[in-house]
Short mmCIF file of C-alpha atoms in Angstrom, two decimals:
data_model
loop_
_atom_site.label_atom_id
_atom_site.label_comp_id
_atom_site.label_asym_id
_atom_site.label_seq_id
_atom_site.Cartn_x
_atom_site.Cartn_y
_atom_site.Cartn_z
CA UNK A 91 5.97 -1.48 -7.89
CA UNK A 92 4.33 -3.12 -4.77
CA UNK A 93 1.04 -1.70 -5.36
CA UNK A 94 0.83 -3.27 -9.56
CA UNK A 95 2.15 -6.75 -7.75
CA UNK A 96 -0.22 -6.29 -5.24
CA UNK A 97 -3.25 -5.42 -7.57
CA UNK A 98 -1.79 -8.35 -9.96
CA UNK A 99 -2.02 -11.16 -6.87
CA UNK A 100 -5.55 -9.51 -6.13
CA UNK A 101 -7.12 -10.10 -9.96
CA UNK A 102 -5.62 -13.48 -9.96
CA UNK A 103 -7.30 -14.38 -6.52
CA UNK A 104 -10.98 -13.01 -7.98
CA UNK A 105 -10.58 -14.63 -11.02
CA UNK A 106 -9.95 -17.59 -8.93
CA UNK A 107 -12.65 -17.16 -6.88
CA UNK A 108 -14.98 -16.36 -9.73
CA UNK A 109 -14.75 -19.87 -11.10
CA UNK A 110 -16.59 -21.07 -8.24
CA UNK A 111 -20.05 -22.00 -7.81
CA UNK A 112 -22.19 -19.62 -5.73
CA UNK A 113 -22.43 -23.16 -3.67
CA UNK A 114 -19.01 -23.71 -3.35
CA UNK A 115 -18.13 -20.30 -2.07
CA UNK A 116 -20.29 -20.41 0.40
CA UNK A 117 -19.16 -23.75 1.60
CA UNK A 118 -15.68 -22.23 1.39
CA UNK A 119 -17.07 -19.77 3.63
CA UNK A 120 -18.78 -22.42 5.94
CA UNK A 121 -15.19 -23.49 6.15
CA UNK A 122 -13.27 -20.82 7.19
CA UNK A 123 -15.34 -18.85 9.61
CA UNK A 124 -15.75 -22.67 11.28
CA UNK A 125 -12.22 -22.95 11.56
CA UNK A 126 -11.54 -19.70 12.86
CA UNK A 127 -14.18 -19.93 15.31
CA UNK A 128 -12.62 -23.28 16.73
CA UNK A 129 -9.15 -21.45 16.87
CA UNK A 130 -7.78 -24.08 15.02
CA UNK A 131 -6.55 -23.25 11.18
CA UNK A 132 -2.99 -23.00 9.31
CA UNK A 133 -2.45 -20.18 6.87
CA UNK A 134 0.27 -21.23 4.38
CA UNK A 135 2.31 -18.37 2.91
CA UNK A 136 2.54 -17.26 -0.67
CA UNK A 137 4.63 -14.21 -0.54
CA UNK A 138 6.60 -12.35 1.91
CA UNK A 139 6.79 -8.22 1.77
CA UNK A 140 9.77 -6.96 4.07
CA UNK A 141 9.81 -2.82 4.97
CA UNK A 142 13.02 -2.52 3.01
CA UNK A 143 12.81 -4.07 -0.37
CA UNK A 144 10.30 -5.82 -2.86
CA UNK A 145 7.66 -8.38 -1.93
CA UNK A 146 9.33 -12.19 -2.57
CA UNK A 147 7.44 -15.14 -3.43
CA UNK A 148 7.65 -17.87 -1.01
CA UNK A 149 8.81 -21.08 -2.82
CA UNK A 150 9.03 -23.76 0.41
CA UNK A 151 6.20 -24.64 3.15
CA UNK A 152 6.37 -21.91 5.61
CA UNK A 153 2.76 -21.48 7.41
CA UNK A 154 0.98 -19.95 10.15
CA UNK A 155 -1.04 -21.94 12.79
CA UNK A 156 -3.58 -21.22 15.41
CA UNK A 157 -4.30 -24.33 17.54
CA UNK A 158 -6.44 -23.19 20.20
CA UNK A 159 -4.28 -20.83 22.88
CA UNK A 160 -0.78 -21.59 20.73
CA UNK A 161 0.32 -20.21 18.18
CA UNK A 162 3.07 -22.26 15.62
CA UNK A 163 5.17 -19.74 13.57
CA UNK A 164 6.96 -20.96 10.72
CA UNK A 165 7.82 -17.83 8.86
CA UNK A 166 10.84 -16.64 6.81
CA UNK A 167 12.16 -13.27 7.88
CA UNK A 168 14.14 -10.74 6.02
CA UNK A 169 14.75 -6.98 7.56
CA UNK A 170 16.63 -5.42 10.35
CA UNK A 171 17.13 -6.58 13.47
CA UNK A 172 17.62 -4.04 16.18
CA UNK A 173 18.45 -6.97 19.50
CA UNK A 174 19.28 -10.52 18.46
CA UNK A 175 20.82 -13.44 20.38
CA UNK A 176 24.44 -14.75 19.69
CA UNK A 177 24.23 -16.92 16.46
CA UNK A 178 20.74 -14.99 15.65
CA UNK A 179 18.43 -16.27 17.09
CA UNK A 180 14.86 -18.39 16.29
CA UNK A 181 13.18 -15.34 13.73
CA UNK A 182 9.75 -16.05 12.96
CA UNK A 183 10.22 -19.99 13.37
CA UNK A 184 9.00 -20.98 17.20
CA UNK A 185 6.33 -21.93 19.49
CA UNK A 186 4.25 -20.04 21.79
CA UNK A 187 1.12 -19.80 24.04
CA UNK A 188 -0.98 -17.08 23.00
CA UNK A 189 -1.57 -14.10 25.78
CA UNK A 190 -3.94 -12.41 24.05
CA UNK A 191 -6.51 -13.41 20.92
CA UNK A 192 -9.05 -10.48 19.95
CA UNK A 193 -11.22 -10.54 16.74
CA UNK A 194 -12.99 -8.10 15.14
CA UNK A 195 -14.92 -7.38 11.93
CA UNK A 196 -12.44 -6.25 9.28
CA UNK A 197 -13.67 -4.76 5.53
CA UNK A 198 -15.63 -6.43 3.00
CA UNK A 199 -16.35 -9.72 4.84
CA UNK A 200 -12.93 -10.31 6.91
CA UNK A 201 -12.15 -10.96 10.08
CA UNK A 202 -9.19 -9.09 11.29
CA UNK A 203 -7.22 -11.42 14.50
CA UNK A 204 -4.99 -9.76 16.70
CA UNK A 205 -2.65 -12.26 18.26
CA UNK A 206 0.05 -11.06 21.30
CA UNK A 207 2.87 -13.99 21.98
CA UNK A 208 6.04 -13.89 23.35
CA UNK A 209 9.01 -16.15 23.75
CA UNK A 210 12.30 -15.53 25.24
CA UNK A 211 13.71 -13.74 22.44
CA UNK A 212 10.53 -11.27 21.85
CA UNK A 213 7.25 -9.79 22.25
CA UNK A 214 5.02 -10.02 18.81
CA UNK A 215 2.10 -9.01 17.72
CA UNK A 216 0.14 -10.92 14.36
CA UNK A 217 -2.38 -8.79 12.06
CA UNK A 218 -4.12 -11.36 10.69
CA UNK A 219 -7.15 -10.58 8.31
CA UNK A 220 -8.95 -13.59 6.61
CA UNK A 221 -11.33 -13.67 4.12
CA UNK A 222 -14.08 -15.35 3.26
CA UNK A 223 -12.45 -17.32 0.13
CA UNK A 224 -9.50 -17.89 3.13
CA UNK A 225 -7.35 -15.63 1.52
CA UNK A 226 -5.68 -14.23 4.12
CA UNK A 227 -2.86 -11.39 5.14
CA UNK A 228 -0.84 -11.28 8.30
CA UNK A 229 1.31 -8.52 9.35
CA UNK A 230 3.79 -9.34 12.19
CA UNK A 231 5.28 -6.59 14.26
CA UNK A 232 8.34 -7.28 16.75
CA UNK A 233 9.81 -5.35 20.05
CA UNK A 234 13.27 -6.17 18.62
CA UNK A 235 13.16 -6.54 14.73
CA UNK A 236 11.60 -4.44 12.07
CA UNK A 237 7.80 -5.54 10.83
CA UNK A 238 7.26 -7.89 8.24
CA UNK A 239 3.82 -8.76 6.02
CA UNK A 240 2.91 -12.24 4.19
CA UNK A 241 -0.23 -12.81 2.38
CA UNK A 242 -1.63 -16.50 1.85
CA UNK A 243 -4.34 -19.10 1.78
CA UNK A 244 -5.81 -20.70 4.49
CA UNK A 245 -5.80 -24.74 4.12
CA UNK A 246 -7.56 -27.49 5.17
CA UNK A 247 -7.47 -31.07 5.93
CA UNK A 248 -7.83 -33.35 2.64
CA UNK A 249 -10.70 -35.71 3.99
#
């Protein structure tokens, strides 16, 4: 079932992309390798896929953001929690430095971003791939809580 609803989010993002110009996807792509060069960029989430259960559409504003050596995580999280504090703690909603940022060249024009923050709940580490369209999928994997995946769009500034 996850792989038809993943296939089905996948058509709908080429067919999206293939009403652009050939202009306007490469200024798309101008875009997004600029902001992910300057560190600074917010992925907003679209759906959520926990380990246990189906992937869930994300209906409010949750997002990821980069700015610089910080990293702002305001995800929803659904799974199993092996440690927690009393009353359950922050989840996937706090803010961090980053100790470590590596990039690498991912498949078919996306850069995969390896993020390593902590806070004094956990240790976690983002997958992040973008693409050049700034579609984007993160994968977040916790000491003390079972992994978790989102896939989303990467936004800019209206100017």
């Amino acid at each position: 079932m996850k792989k038809y609803l993943f296939l089905l989010i996948t058509a709908a993002i080429l067919m999206a992309c293939a009403t652009l110009t050939p202009a306007e996807r490469q200024e798309l792509a101008k875009k997004v390798n600029a902001a992910l060069d300057d560190r600074h960029y917010t992925i907003d989430i679209r759906t959520m896929s926990p380990r246990r259960g189906p992937m869930k559409t994300v209906t409010s504003d949750w997002s990821l953001e980069v700015k610089g050596d910080t990293l702002v995580s305001y995800l929803p999280y659904i799974g199993r929690a092996f440690t927690v504090p009393y009353g359950g703690g922050m989840g996937l909603n706090f803010t961090a430095p980053i100790s470590e940022y590596h990039e690498k060249k991912g498949s078919k024009n996306a850069r995969q971003i390896t993020i390593l923050v902590s806070n004094n709940e956990d240790t976690y580490t983002y997958i992040i791939e973008v693409f050049d369209n700034g579609s984007s999928s993160i994968d977040v994997q916790a000491r003390n809580r079972e992994g978790i995946s989102y896939s989303g769009d990467m936004s800019f500034p209206i100017k």
